[in-house]
Tab-separated table of C-alpha atoms and ligand atoms in Angstrom:
chain	number	residue	atom	x	y	z
W	10	MET	CA	133.041	161.980	-34.957
W	11	PRO	CA	132.703	164.457	-32.112
W	12	GLY	CA	129.272	165.204	-30.617
W	13	GLU	CA	126.220	163.027	-30.438
W	14	ILE	CA	125.926	161.171	-33.702
W	15	TYR	CA	122.161	161.063	-33.587
W	16	PHE	CA	121.732	164.820	-33.830
W	17	LYS	CA	123.962	165.232	-36.888
W	18	THR	CA	122.476	166.526	-40.108
W	19	LEU	CA	122.221	164.472	-43.259
W	20	ALA	CA	124.964	166.607	-44.813
W	21	GLN	CA	127.313	165.885	-41.882
W	22	LEU	CA	126.591	162.171	-42.014
W	23	GLN	CA	127.190	162.057	-45.766
W	24	GLU	CA	130.561	163.664	-45.176
W	25	ALA	CA	131.415	161.321	-42.304
W	26	LEU	CA	130.618	158.291	-44.446
W	27	ALA	CA	132.566	159.681	-47.394
W	28	SER	CA	135.647	160.353	-45.246
W	29	LYS	CA	135.217	156.910	-43.663
W	30	SER	CA	135.160	158.380	-40.162
W	31	ILE	CA	132.069	156.269	-39.599
W	32	SER	CA	130.627	153.213	-41.294
W	33	SER	CA	126.994	152.672	-42.179
W	34	VAL	CA	126.859	149.744	-39.760
W	35	GLU	CA	128.077	151.996	-36.920
W	36	LEU	CA	125.662	154.716	-37.912
W	37	THR	CA	122.755	152.326	-38.167
W	38	ARG	CA	123.610	150.642	-34.897
W	39	ASP	CA	123.837	154.032	-33.162
W	40	HIS	CA	120.373	154.920	-34.372
W	41	LEU	CA	118.966	151.531	-33.405
W	42	ASP	CA	120.442	152.050	-29.907
W	43	ARG	CA	118.888	155.474	-29.773
W	44	ILE	CA	115.513	154.023	-30.765
W	45	GLN	CA	115.924	151.391	-28.064
W	46	ALA	CA	116.694	154.129	-25.520
W	47	VAL	CA	113.988	156.685	-26.276
W	48	ASP	CA	111.228	155.204	-28.386
W	49	GLY	CA	109.497	153.742	-25.352
W	50	ARG	CA	108.634	157.347	-24.461
W	51	ILE	CA	108.170	158.773	-27.951
W	52	GLN	CA	106.483	155.819	-29.705
W	53	ALA	CA	107.407	157.079	-33.158
W	54	PHE	CA	107.977	153.632	-34.654
W	55	ASN	CA	105.331	151.080	-35.510
W	56	SER	CA	107.967	148.506	-36.410
W	57	TRP	CA	111.557	147.977	-37.377
W	58	ASP	CA	113.658	144.964	-38.194
W	59	GLU	CA	117.084	145.284	-36.645
W	60	GLU	CA	118.673	142.429	-38.571
W	61	ASP	CA	117.383	143.676	-41.881
W	62	CYS	CA	118.637	147.218	-41.131
W	63	LEU	CA	122.116	145.945	-40.310
W	64	ARG	CA	122.145	143.797	-43.448
W	65	GLN	CA	121.337	146.847	-45.549
W	66	ALA	CA	124.070	148.809	-43.747
W	67	GLU	CA	126.635	146.046	-44.274
W	68	ALA	CA	125.816	145.958	-47.978
W	69	SER	CA	126.346	149.710	-48.114
W	70	ASP	CA	129.726	149.469	-46.381
W	71	GLU	CA	130.779	146.751	-48.808
W	72	ARG	CA	129.769	148.917	-51.760
W	73	ARG	CA	131.704	151.839	-50.365
W	74	ALA	CA	134.783	149.737	-49.724
W	75	ALA	CA	134.630	148.524	-53.319
W	76	GLY	CA	134.174	152.079	-54.618
W	77	ARG	CA	130.688	151.323	-55.942
W	78	ILE	CA	128.567	153.859	-54.113
W	79	LYS	CA	124.988	153.809	-55.325
W	80	GLY	CA	124.017	157.399	-54.643
W	81	PRO	CA	123.895	160.306	-52.197
W	82	LEU	CA	122.071	158.395	-49.446
W	83	ASP	CA	124.353	155.376	-49.451
W	84	GLY	CA	124.465	154.084	-45.879
W	85	ILE	CA	122.108	156.728	-44.452
W	86	PRO	CA	119.254	155.508	-42.219
W	87	VAL	CA	115.877	156.778	-43.428
W	88	GLY	CA	112.485	156.219	-41.763
W	89	VAL	CA	109.271	155.901	-43.711
W	90	LYS	CA	105.716	156.797	-42.724
W	91	ASP	CA	103.634	153.647	-42.481
W	92	VAL	CA	101.547	154.687	-45.498
W	93	ILE	CA	104.290	154.271	-48.127
W	94	ALA	CA	104.863	150.790	-49.555
W	95	VAL	CA	108.212	149.086	-48.963
W	96	ARG	CA	108.478	145.606	-50.384
W	97	ASP	CA	108.367	142.860	-47.746
W	98	GLN	CA	107.749	145.339	-44.928
W	99	PRO	CA	104.472	145.884	-43.039
W	100	LEU	CA	102.192	148.572	-44.462
W	101	THR	CA	99.628	149.184	-41.744
W	102	CYS	CA	98.590	152.838	-42.248
W	103	SER	CA	98.287	152.596	-38.440
W	104	SER	CA	94.957	150.874	-38.997
W	105	ARG	CA	93.552	147.611	-37.702
W	106	MET	CA	92.324	147.162	-41.265
W	107	LEU	CA	95.881	146.560	-42.533
W	108	GLU	CA	97.400	145.254	-39.320
W	109	HIS	CA	98.823	142.133	-40.955
W	110	PHE	CA	99.426	143.446	-44.455
W	111	VAL	CA	102.930	143.201	-45.900
W	112	SER	CA	103.625	145.140	-49.076
W	113	PRO	CA	104.485	143.072	-52.157
W	114	TYR	CA	106.105	146.036	-53.943
W	115	ASP	CA	108.049	149.284	-53.521
W	116	ALA	CA	106.569	152.743	-53.914
W	117	THR	CA	108.438	154.801	-56.507
W	118	VAL	CA	109.938	157.001	-53.781
W	119	ILE	CA	111.226	153.848	-52.101
W	120	SER	CA	112.835	152.565	-55.316
W	121	ARG	CA	114.469	155.967	-55.534
W	122	LEU	CA	115.717	155.790	-51.939
W	123	LYS	CA	117.043	152.280	-52.576
W	124	ASN	CA	118.764	153.381	-55.764
W	125	ALA	CA	120.379	156.166	-53.758
W	126	GLY	CA	121.650	153.564	-51.251
W	127	ALA	CA	119.467	154.429	-48.227
W	128	VAL	CA	119.117	152.076	-45.257
W	129	LEU	CA	115.364	151.786	-44.673
W	130	LEU	CA	115.165	151.817	-40.932
W	131	GLY	CA	111.538	151.263	-40.075
W	132	ARG	CA	107.874	152.154	-40.208
W	133	LEU	CA	106.716	155.378	-38.598
W	134	ASN	CA	103.450	155.920	-36.774
W	135	MET	CA	100.705	158.162	-38.122
W	136	ASP	CA	97.030	158.941	-37.765
W	137	GLU	CA	95.014	156.081	-39.257
W	138	PHE	CA	95.049	156.450	-43.062
W	139	ALA	CA	96.644	159.905	-42.506
W	140	MET	CA	93.425	161.342	-41.106
W	141	GLY	CA	94.213	163.563	-38.187
W	142	SER	CA	96.514	166.197	-36.748
W	143	SER	CA	97.960	164.599	-33.634
W	144	THR	CA	98.734	160.908	-34.362
W	145	GLU	CA	96.151	160.114	-31.690
W	146	ASN	CA	93.981	158.511	-34.386
W	147	SER	CA	96.549	155.741	-34.819
W	148	ALA	CA	95.053	152.353	-33.989
W	149	ILE	CA	98.495	151.204	-32.879
W	150	LYS	CA	99.848	153.812	-30.451
W	151	ILE	CA	100.072	157.534	-29.740
W	152	THR	CA	103.300	159.283	-30.698
W	153	PHE	CA	104.447	161.828	-28.124
W	154	ASN	CA	106.337	165.045	-28.600
W	155	PRO	CA	110.061	164.746	-27.778
W	156	TRP	CA	110.048	168.290	-26.337
W	157	ASP	CA	107.351	167.384	-23.817
W	158	THR	CA	106.128	163.829	-23.758
W	159	SER	CA	102.742	164.791	-22.293
W	160	ARG	CA	102.054	166.524	-25.612
W	161	VAL	CA	101.316	165.301	-29.122
W	162	ALA	CA	103.816	165.165	-31.975
W	163	GLY	CA	101.239	166.576	-34.394
W	164	GLY	CA	99.964	164.645	-37.344
W	165	SER	CA	99.336	162.838	-39.366
W	166	SER	CA	103.097	162.244	-39.943
W	167	GLY	CA	103.700	162.436	-36.175
W	168	GLY	CA	106.082	159.470	-36.093
W	169	SER	CA	108.152	160.889	-38.973
W	170	ALA	CA	108.559	164.250	-37.204
W	171	ALA	CA	109.103	162.943	-33.678
W	172	ALA	CA	111.700	160.364	-34.759
W	173	VAL	CA	113.832	163.045	-36.444
W	174	ALA	CA	113.396	165.468	-33.524
W	175	ALA	CA	114.332	162.827	-30.947
W	176	GLY	CA	117.496	161.788	-32.787
W	177	GLU	CA	116.121	158.382	-33.753
W	178	LEU	CA	116.675	159.157	-37.430
W	179	PRO	CA	118.440	161.880	-39.409
W	180	VAL	CA	115.666	162.070	-42.040
W	181	SER	CA	112.285	160.564	-42.795
W	182	LEU	CA	109.493	160.603	-45.317
W	183	GLY	CA	105.951	161.731	-44.566
W	184	SER	CA	102.866	162.541	-46.554
W	185	ASP	CA	100.861	165.747	-46.617
W	186	THR	CA	97.219	165.972	-47.674
W	187	GLY	CA	96.263	169.044	-45.661
W	188	GLY	CA	99.343	169.769	-43.570
W	189	SER	CA	100.507	166.386	-42.345
W	190	ILE	CA	104.202	167.020	-42.996
W	191	ARG	CA	104.354	170.692	-42.073
W	192	GLN	CA	102.248	170.719	-38.900
W	193	PRO	CA	104.068	167.867	-37.099
W	194	ALA	CA	107.387	169.358	-38.270
W	195	SER	CA	106.387	172.608	-36.617
W	196	PHE	CA	105.220	170.860	-33.402
W	197	CYS	CA	108.471	168.884	-33.151
W	198	GLY	CA	110.918	171.629	-34.168
W	199	VAL	CA	112.123	170.067	-37.429
W	200	VAL	CA	111.915	170.993	-41.114
W	201	GLY	CA	109.066	169.599	-43.232
W	202	LEU	CA	108.578	170.122	-46.949
W	203	LYS	CA	105.412	169.507	-48.932
W	204	PRO	CA	106.389	169.589	-52.601
W	205	THR	CA	104.303	170.853	-55.515
W	206	TYR	CA	101.489	168.446	-56.352
W	207	GLY	CA	102.874	166.102	-59.023
W	208	LEU	CA	106.575	166.668	-58.337
W	209	VAL	CA	106.948	163.489	-56.262
W	210	SER	CA	105.314	160.261	-57.411
W	211	ARG	CA	102.351	158.965	-55.423
W	212	PHE	CA	102.751	155.437	-56.771
W	213	GLY	CA	102.830	153.207	-53.691
W	214	LEU	CA	101.477	155.868	-51.350
W	215	VAL	CA	98.239	154.507	-49.889
W	216	ALA	CA	95.646	156.984	-51.118
W	217	PHE	CA	93.717	159.210	-48.742
W	218	ALA	CA	92.648	162.092	-51.009
W	219	SER	CA	94.378	161.603	-54.337
W	220	SER	CA	94.084	165.178	-55.606
W	221	LEU	CA	95.762	166.499	-52.436
W	222	ASP	CA	98.233	163.824	-51.267
W	223	GLN	CA	101.931	164.446	-51.686
W	224	ILE	CA	105.030	162.761	-50.214
W	225	GLY	CA	107.819	164.884	-48.758
W	226	PRO	CA	110.825	164.858	-46.415
W	227	LEU	CA	111.164	165.688	-42.714
W	228	THR	CA	114.695	166.690	-41.826
W	229	ARG	CA	116.808	168.652	-39.381
W	230	THR	CA	117.765	171.391	-41.807
W	231	VAL	CA	116.454	173.111	-44.916
W	232	GLY	CA	119.486	171.966	-46.910
W	233	ASP	CA	118.735	168.374	-45.953
W	234	ALA	CA	115.143	168.791	-47.169
W	235	GLY	CA	116.592	169.815	-50.543
W	236	ARG	CA	118.920	166.809	-50.532
W	237	MET	CA	116.032	164.445	-49.883
W	238	LEU	CA	113.805	166.136	-52.443
W	239	GLN	CA	116.562	165.687	-55.018
W	240	VAL	CA	116.372	161.946	-54.523
W	241	ILE	CA	112.594	161.518	-54.503
W	242	ALA	CA	111.427	164.110	-57.062
W	243	GLY	CA	110.924	163.414	-60.732
W	244	HIS	CA	108.573	162.100	-63.336
W	245	ASP	CA	106.952	158.690	-62.900
W	246	PRO	CA	104.795	157.174	-65.646
W	247	ARG	CA	103.085	155.033	-62.983
W	248	ASP	CA	101.472	158.126	-61.442
W	249	SER	CA	99.170	159.813	-63.952
W	250	THR	CA	99.368	163.123	-62.065
W	251	SER	CA	103.164	163.152	-62.057
W	252	ILE	CA	104.625	166.224	-63.763
W	253	ASP	CA	106.806	165.391	-66.744
W	254	THR	CA	109.884	167.496	-66.090
W	255	SER	CA	113.363	167.049	-64.689
W	256	PRO	CA	113.827	168.713	-61.333
W	257	PRO	CA	116.592	171.314	-60.967
W	258	ASP	CA	119.512	171.028	-58.547
W	259	TYR	CA	117.937	171.889	-55.205
W	260	SER	CA	121.118	172.333	-53.220
W	261	GLU	CA	123.217	174.218	-55.718
W	262	GLY	CA	124.082	177.664	-54.475
W	263	LEU	CA	121.594	177.559	-51.598
W	264	ALA	CA	123.925	179.529	-49.369
W	265	GLU	CA	124.699	182.089	-52.059
W	266	LYS	CA	121.091	182.917	-52.783
W	267	LYS	CA	120.441	185.600	-50.218
W	268	GLY	CA	117.646	187.503	-51.866
W	269	PRO	CA	116.434	190.106	-51.401
W	270	TRP	CA	113.053	188.657	-52.110
W	271	LYS	CA	109.648	190.162	-52.287
W	272	LEU	CA	107.693	188.392	-49.592
W	273	GLY	CA	103.972	188.488	-48.973
W	274	VAL	CA	102.219	188.391	-45.630
W	275	PRO	CA	98.628	187.216	-46.057
W	276	GLN	CA	96.585	189.211	-43.570
W	277	GLU	CA	94.020	186.398	-43.240
W	278	TYR	CA	96.627	184.236	-41.513
W	279	PHE	CA	96.989	186.648	-38.628
W	280	ALA	CA	93.371	186.844	-37.560
W	281	GLU	CA	91.520	185.458	-34.558
W	282	GLY	CA	92.643	182.138	-33.116
W	283	LEU	CA	96.376	182.689	-33.580
W	284	ASP	CA	98.286	182.110	-30.346
W	285	PRO	CA	100.019	185.388	-29.306
W	286	GLU	CA	103.409	183.739	-28.776
W	287	VAL	CA	103.245	182.073	-32.198
W	288	LYS	CA	102.222	185.401	-33.715
W	289	ALA	CA	105.155	187.176	-32.059
W	290	ALA	CA	107.652	184.593	-33.373
W	291	ILE	CA	106.305	184.843	-36.925
W	292	GLU	CA	106.349	188.627	-36.793
W	293	ALA	CA	109.945	188.521	-35.603
W	294	ALA	CA	110.781	186.307	-38.609
W	295	ILE	CA	109.033	188.748	-40.958
W	296	ASP	CA	111.023	191.608	-39.390
W	297	TRP	CA	114.224	189.634	-39.900
W	298	TYR	CA	113.509	189.335	-43.632
W	299	ALA	CA	112.613	193.025	-43.787
W	300	ASP	CA	115.901	193.952	-42.062
W	301	ARG	CA	117.752	191.903	-44.683
W	302	GLY	CA	116.334	194.120	-47.395
W	303	CYS	CA	113.367	191.998	-48.422
W	304	GLU	CA	110.321	193.946	-49.448
W	305	ILE	CA	107.368	192.833	-47.307
W	306	VAL	CA	104.031	193.155	-49.043
W	307	GLU	CA	100.651	192.756	-47.407
W	308	ILE	CA	98.649	190.222	-49.392
W	309	SER	CA	95.029	189.181	-49.301
W	310	LEU	CA	93.820	185.644	-49.949
W	311	PRO	CA	90.094	186.401	-49.827
W	312	HIS	CA	88.831	182.822	-49.996
W	313	MET	CA	91.063	181.513	-47.241
W	314	HIS	CA	88.203	181.382	-44.709
W	315	LEU	CA	86.522	178.724	-46.888
W	316	ALA	CA	89.560	176.448	-47.105
W	317	ILE	CA	88.724	174.167	-44.160
W	318	SER	CA	85.136	173.616	-45.329
W	319	VAL	CA	86.224	172.971	-48.894
W	320	TYR	CA	88.957	170.604	-47.756
W	321	TYR	CA	86.628	168.544	-45.596
W	322	ILE	CA	84.279	168.097	-48.537
W	323	ILE	CA	86.885	167.237	-51.166
W	324	ALA	CA	89.170	165.182	-48.920
W	325	THR	CA	86.332	163.145	-47.440
W	326	ALA	CA	84.693	162.615	-50.854
W	327	GLU	CA	87.948	161.243	-52.262
W	328	ALA	CA	88.597	159.225	-49.111
W	329	SER	CA	85.167	157.580	-49.219
W	330	SER	CA	85.955	156.397	-52.718
W	331	ASN	CA	89.591	155.418	-52.052
W	332	LEU	CA	88.742	153.478	-48.914
W	333	ALA	CA	85.960	151.476	-50.589
W	334	ARG	CA	88.594	148.872	-51.523
W	335	TYR	CA	88.972	147.709	-47.905
W	336	ASP	CA	86.195	145.174	-47.909
W	337	GLY	CA	87.516	142.225	-45.917
W	338	VAL	CA	87.765	140.016	-48.978
W	339	ARG	CA	91.397	140.152	-49.954
W	340	TYR	CA	94.246	141.756	-48.053
W	341	THR	CA	92.451	143.567	-45.257
W	342	HIS	CA	91.076	142.684	-41.865
W	343	ARG	CA	88.327	140.089	-42.297
W	344	SER	CA	85.644	139.689	-39.695
W	345	ASP	CA	85.216	136.118	-38.510
W	346	ARG	CA	81.685	136.819	-37.289
W	347	ALA	CA	80.137	137.388	-40.721
W	348	GLY	CA	77.239	135.373	-42.164
W	349	ASP	CA	77.129	136.253	-45.852
W	350	VAL	CA	79.222	138.454	-48.119
W	351	VAL	CA	77.316	141.678	-47.416
W	352	ASP	CA	77.624	141.008	-43.727
W	353	LEU	CA	81.335	140.411	-44.308
W	354	TYR	CA	81.705	143.894	-45.808
W	355	PHE	CA	79.785	145.499	-42.977
W	356	LYS	CA	81.480	143.709	-40.112
W	357	SER	CA	85.012	143.842	-41.555
W	358	ARG	CA	84.728	147.584	-42.132
W	359	ALA	CA	83.046	148.191	-38.785
W	360	GLU	CA	85.823	146.327	-36.967
W	361	GLY	CA	88.729	147.431	-39.140
W	362	PHE	CA	88.247	151.210	-39.317
W	363	GLY	CA	88.581	153.612	-36.405
W	364	GLU	CA	86.127	156.334	-35.451
W	365	GLU	CA	87.684	159.217	-37.405
W	366	VAL	CA	88.035	157.160	-40.581
W	367	LYS	CA	84.378	156.164	-40.331
W	368	ARG	CA	83.378	159.776	-39.762
W	369	ARG	CA	85.199	160.784	-42.957
W	370	ILE	CA	83.735	157.941	-45.023
W	371	ILE	CA	80.223	158.875	-43.913
W	372	LEU	CA	80.817	162.573	-44.619
W	373	GLY	CA	82.376	161.825	-48.007
W	374	THR	CA	79.612	159.460	-49.039
W	375	TYR	CA	77.057	162.086	-48.078
W	376	VAL	CA	78.622	164.935	-50.094
W	377	LEU	CA	78.884	162.685	-53.156
W	378	SER	CA	75.338	161.326	-52.949
W	379	SER	CA	72.912	162.324	-55.666
W	380	GLY	CA	70.885	165.302	-54.555
W	381	TYR	CA	73.799	166.699	-52.510
W	382	TYR	CA	76.568	166.383	-55.090
W	383	ASP	CA	75.937	169.809	-56.666
W	384	ALA	CA	75.348	171.542	-53.362
W	385	TYR	CA	78.542	170.277	-51.731
W	386	TYR	CA	81.089	168.560	-53.948
W	387	LEU	CA	80.665	170.662	-57.063
W	388	ARG	CA	80.538	173.889	-55.094
W	389	ALA	CA	83.631	172.922	-53.176
W	390	GLN	CA	85.455	172.315	-56.468
W	391	LYS	CA	84.499	175.793	-57.648
W	392	ILE	CA	85.760	177.405	-54.470
W	393	ARG	CA	88.927	175.347	-54.770
W	394	SER	CA	89.529	177.076	-58.118
W	395	LEU	CA	89.046	180.459	-56.454
W	396	ILE	CA	91.547	179.552	-53.730
W	397	ARG	CA	94.022	178.557	-56.437
W	398	GLN	CA	93.455	181.875	-58.197
W	399	ASP	CA	94.070	183.782	-54.955
W	400	PHE	CA	97.551	182.246	-54.848
W	401	THR	CA	98.195	182.866	-58.550
W	402	LYS	CA	97.399	186.528	-58.020
W	403	ALA	CA	99.578	186.683	-54.918
W	404	PHE	CA	102.560	185.124	-56.705
W	405	ALA	CA	102.264	187.677	-59.474
W	406	LYS	CA	103.378	190.156	-56.811
W	407	VAL	CA	105.715	188.219	-54.514
W	408	ASP	CA	108.271	185.389	-54.482
W	409	GLY	CA	106.934	183.686	-51.369
W	410	LEU	CA	104.417	183.987	-48.555
W	411	LEU	CA	105.340	183.999	-44.860
W	412	THR	CA	102.799	182.547	-42.438
W	413	PRO	CA	102.588	180.548	-39.229
W	414	THR	CA	102.483	176.785	-39.887
W	415	SER	CA	99.940	176.177	-37.147
W	416	PRO	CA	97.863	178.585	-35.048
W	417	PHE	CA	99.256	177.019	-31.874
W	418	VAL	CA	102.134	174.952	-30.516
W	419	SER	CA	101.837	171.260	-29.641
W	420	PHE	CA	98.879	170.568	-27.364
W	421	LYS	CA	98.422	168.064	-24.552
W	422	ALA	CA	97.551	164.496	-25.545
W	423	GLY	CA	93.801	164.069	-25.168
W	424	GLU	CA	93.091	167.813	-25.266
W	425	LYS	CA	91.335	167.845	-28.635
W	426	THR	CA	90.339	164.235	-29.221
W	427	ARG	CA	86.715	164.783	-28.267
W	428	ASP	CA	86.268	167.816	-30.470
W	429	PRO	CA	86.897	167.034	-34.166
W	430	LEU	CA	86.290	170.634	-35.202
W	431	ALA	CA	88.946	171.958	-32.823
W	432	MET	CA	91.303	169.336	-34.265
W	433	TYR	CA	90.447	170.326	-37.847
W	434	LEU	CA	91.442	173.929	-37.035
W	435	SER	CA	95.046	172.776	-36.570
W	436	ASP	CA	95.309	172.775	-40.350
W	437	ILE	CA	93.843	176.174	-41.069
W	438	TYR	CA	97.159	177.561	-42.385
W	439	THR	CA	98.380	174.488	-44.222
W	440	ILE	CA	95.316	173.180	-46.047
W	441	SER	CA	95.067	175.794	-48.778
W	442	ALA	CA	98.519	174.887	-50.157
W	443	ASN	CA	97.189	171.385	-50.863
W	444	LEU	CA	94.009	172.732	-52.420
W	445	ALA	CA	96.134	174.966	-54.669
W	446	GLY	CA	98.839	172.333	-55.293
W	447	ILE	CA	101.636	174.721	-54.300
W	448	PRO	CA	104.764	173.829	-52.284
W	449	GLY	CA	105.187	174.752	-48.626
W	450	ILE	CA	107.913	174.346	-46.063
W	451	SER	CA	107.834	174.582	-42.288
W	452	LEU	CA	111.013	175.441	-40.416
W	453	PRO	CA	111.710	176.189	-36.773
W	454	CYS	CA	111.534	179.918	-35.999
W	455	GLY	CA	111.444	180.035	-32.222
W	456	PHE	CA	110.228	178.552	-28.970
W	457	ASN	CA	107.408	179.673	-26.725
W	458	SER	CA	107.768	180.454	-23.013
W	459	GLN	CA	107.377	176.743	-22.198
W	460	GLY	CA	110.173	175.798	-24.558
W	461	LEU	CA	107.905	174.368	-27.265
W	462	PRO	CA	108.920	174.819	-30.911
W	463	ILE	CA	107.163	177.239	-33.268
W	464	GLY	CA	107.152	176.752	-37.042
W	465	LEU	CA	107.361	179.338	-39.805
W	466	GLN	CA	105.618	178.311	-43.013
W	467	ILE	CA	106.838	179.608	-46.359
W	468	LEU	CA	104.640	179.012	-49.389
W	469	GLY	CA	105.920	179.257	-52.932
W	470	GLU	CA	104.894	179.060	-56.567
W	471	PRO	CA	104.371	175.635	-58.130
W	472	MET	CA	107.708	173.988	-59.062
W	473	GLU	CA	109.669	176.767	-57.355
W	474	GLU	CA	111.026	174.558	-54.574
W	475	ALA	CA	114.583	175.756	-55.212
W	476	ASN	CA	113.512	179.307	-54.495
W	477	LEU	CA	111.469	178.258	-51.478
W	478	LEU	CA	114.446	176.390	-50.044
W	479	ALA	CA	116.697	179.411	-50.595
W	480	ILE	CA	114.295	181.729	-48.766
W	481	ALA	CA	114.025	179.260	-45.881
W	482	HIS	CA	117.753	178.570	-45.808
W	483	SER	CA	118.667	182.245	-45.485
W	484	PHE	CA	116.588	182.427	-42.284
W	485	GLU	CA	117.835	179.143	-40.922
W	486	ARG	CA	121.535	179.899	-41.267
W	487	ALA	CA	121.139	183.210	-39.430
W	488	HIS	CA	119.497	181.519	-36.432
W	489	ASP	CA	120.368	178.615	-34.179
W	490	PHE	CA	116.925	177.015	-33.808
W	491	THR	CA	117.903	173.860	-35.660
W	492	ASP	CA	120.882	173.361	-33.328
W	493	ARG	CA	118.645	172.898	-30.302
W	494	HIS	CA	117.466	169.421	-29.446
W	495	PRO	CA	115.009	167.948	-27.013
W	496	ASN	CA	116.081	165.543	-24.336
W	497	PRO	CA	113.373	162.933	-24.172
W	498	ALA	CA	113.727	161.038	-20.927
W	499	PRO	CA	114.683	157.368	-21.212
W	500	PRO	CA	111.956	154.793	-20.692
W	501	ASP	CA	110.698	154.409	-17.125
V	27	LIG	N1	94.950	166.987	-40.509
V	27	LIG	C1	94.356	166.927	-41.812
V	27	LIG	C2	93.321	165.842	-41.835
V	27	LIG	O1	93.027	165.351	-40.814
V	27	LIG	C3	95.430	166.698	-42.831
V	27	LIG	C4	95.888	165.309	-42.849
V	27	LIG	C5	96.979	165.079	-43.861
V	27	LIG	O2	97.596	165.996	-44.371
V	27	LIG	N2	97.150	163.823	-44.191
V	27	LIG	O3	92.795	165.492	-42.834
């Protein structure tokens, strides 16, 4: 195939495999070579097993030769955030706590990828237990931004975004609790989709905040995000919050659906703190939709200013409960300095968890403690309902909302690590979609004067991913942002 194989889209690779112009072994080897060449600088991968990857690819080629293709991803290399269980592969959550843990089972999304024939290429770095916005909270390594390796990839799915941006993988899976797919996608200039809460099974996703967590794809194009969603979406009886419905065809007629749509611009997203160059790029995108005949409506989401506070109460409360299972007794890090069992709990947790995870556990335990429960947790739940209502009212008027994904572009590594509040502000535009359970997509919509990518976020109604993808796709195909690629320098 002409051109660099590692910047092809999923759609192009599917075609190349189908026409036999490339084999899965060649494709997999090319990506492994690419990882070898650039991952020293990017540090997107926590681990990968070359032999196992090539075995999977060989099996795919044999299936294809025998005319027994499993599904749409047959032979395609896919990377997985190190928080999603793959049988017999490490599942570290980028934490010392799970440093030596190997998963005994597959997450439902992984069974789906396997049934579709995917080659599972490796484990992608993240903030520890998905808590963070820069992948600097990983206990394993920092992932750097392929567009400028002195900057962060975003987080917490930083490895998933950077690997796709750097050409190490055509597609990956991430998870999004408050923006962790969309924000790194925007920092790295790729597409990231957070589906409706309940559309994709959480079975086998290590829980951070169970009422907010959702798995989704990171890809090079909007169409590819739809292709991946098609594979992973659908009802799962093993996840009690899974929605019992069959997903529609996400790629059908994407190119034909050109609107015009009624699109809302929430004024609260354009207030103080928004970088002027990001603002200009988003406004240009809004103008583009307006020029295409879309009606642009100014919308108000009056409880938006409470979203960060509410999130850091609910997410930490759920995290403090979910992370109670890591006690040093069974599969986690176990302190060898402990005297009795209580000491074992204390020391194993003190040694196993990083600073940010401890901060969240302490915060979450506090807001759930008797005496503070009503004042914090219960109140936060009430405001969460109001935030949800704000969106319901907005979607009575419009088909989608256009916003920035993040208030700023990728920042320098180390710039925000000492100031948790500044870090938390990274998610100001993404968090409310998780609180409301609605889908959101981030797609590249420009570059700033330093050549760093800017992401446009489009939010949609629950279960309206097909519509969301169509709105995003119409913008993408009229621009060339997804055709530009970074050139991460080879290792020193
Ligand atoms: N950055 C947010 C946090 O630190 C969101 C993380 C996520 O979506 N997993 O909690």
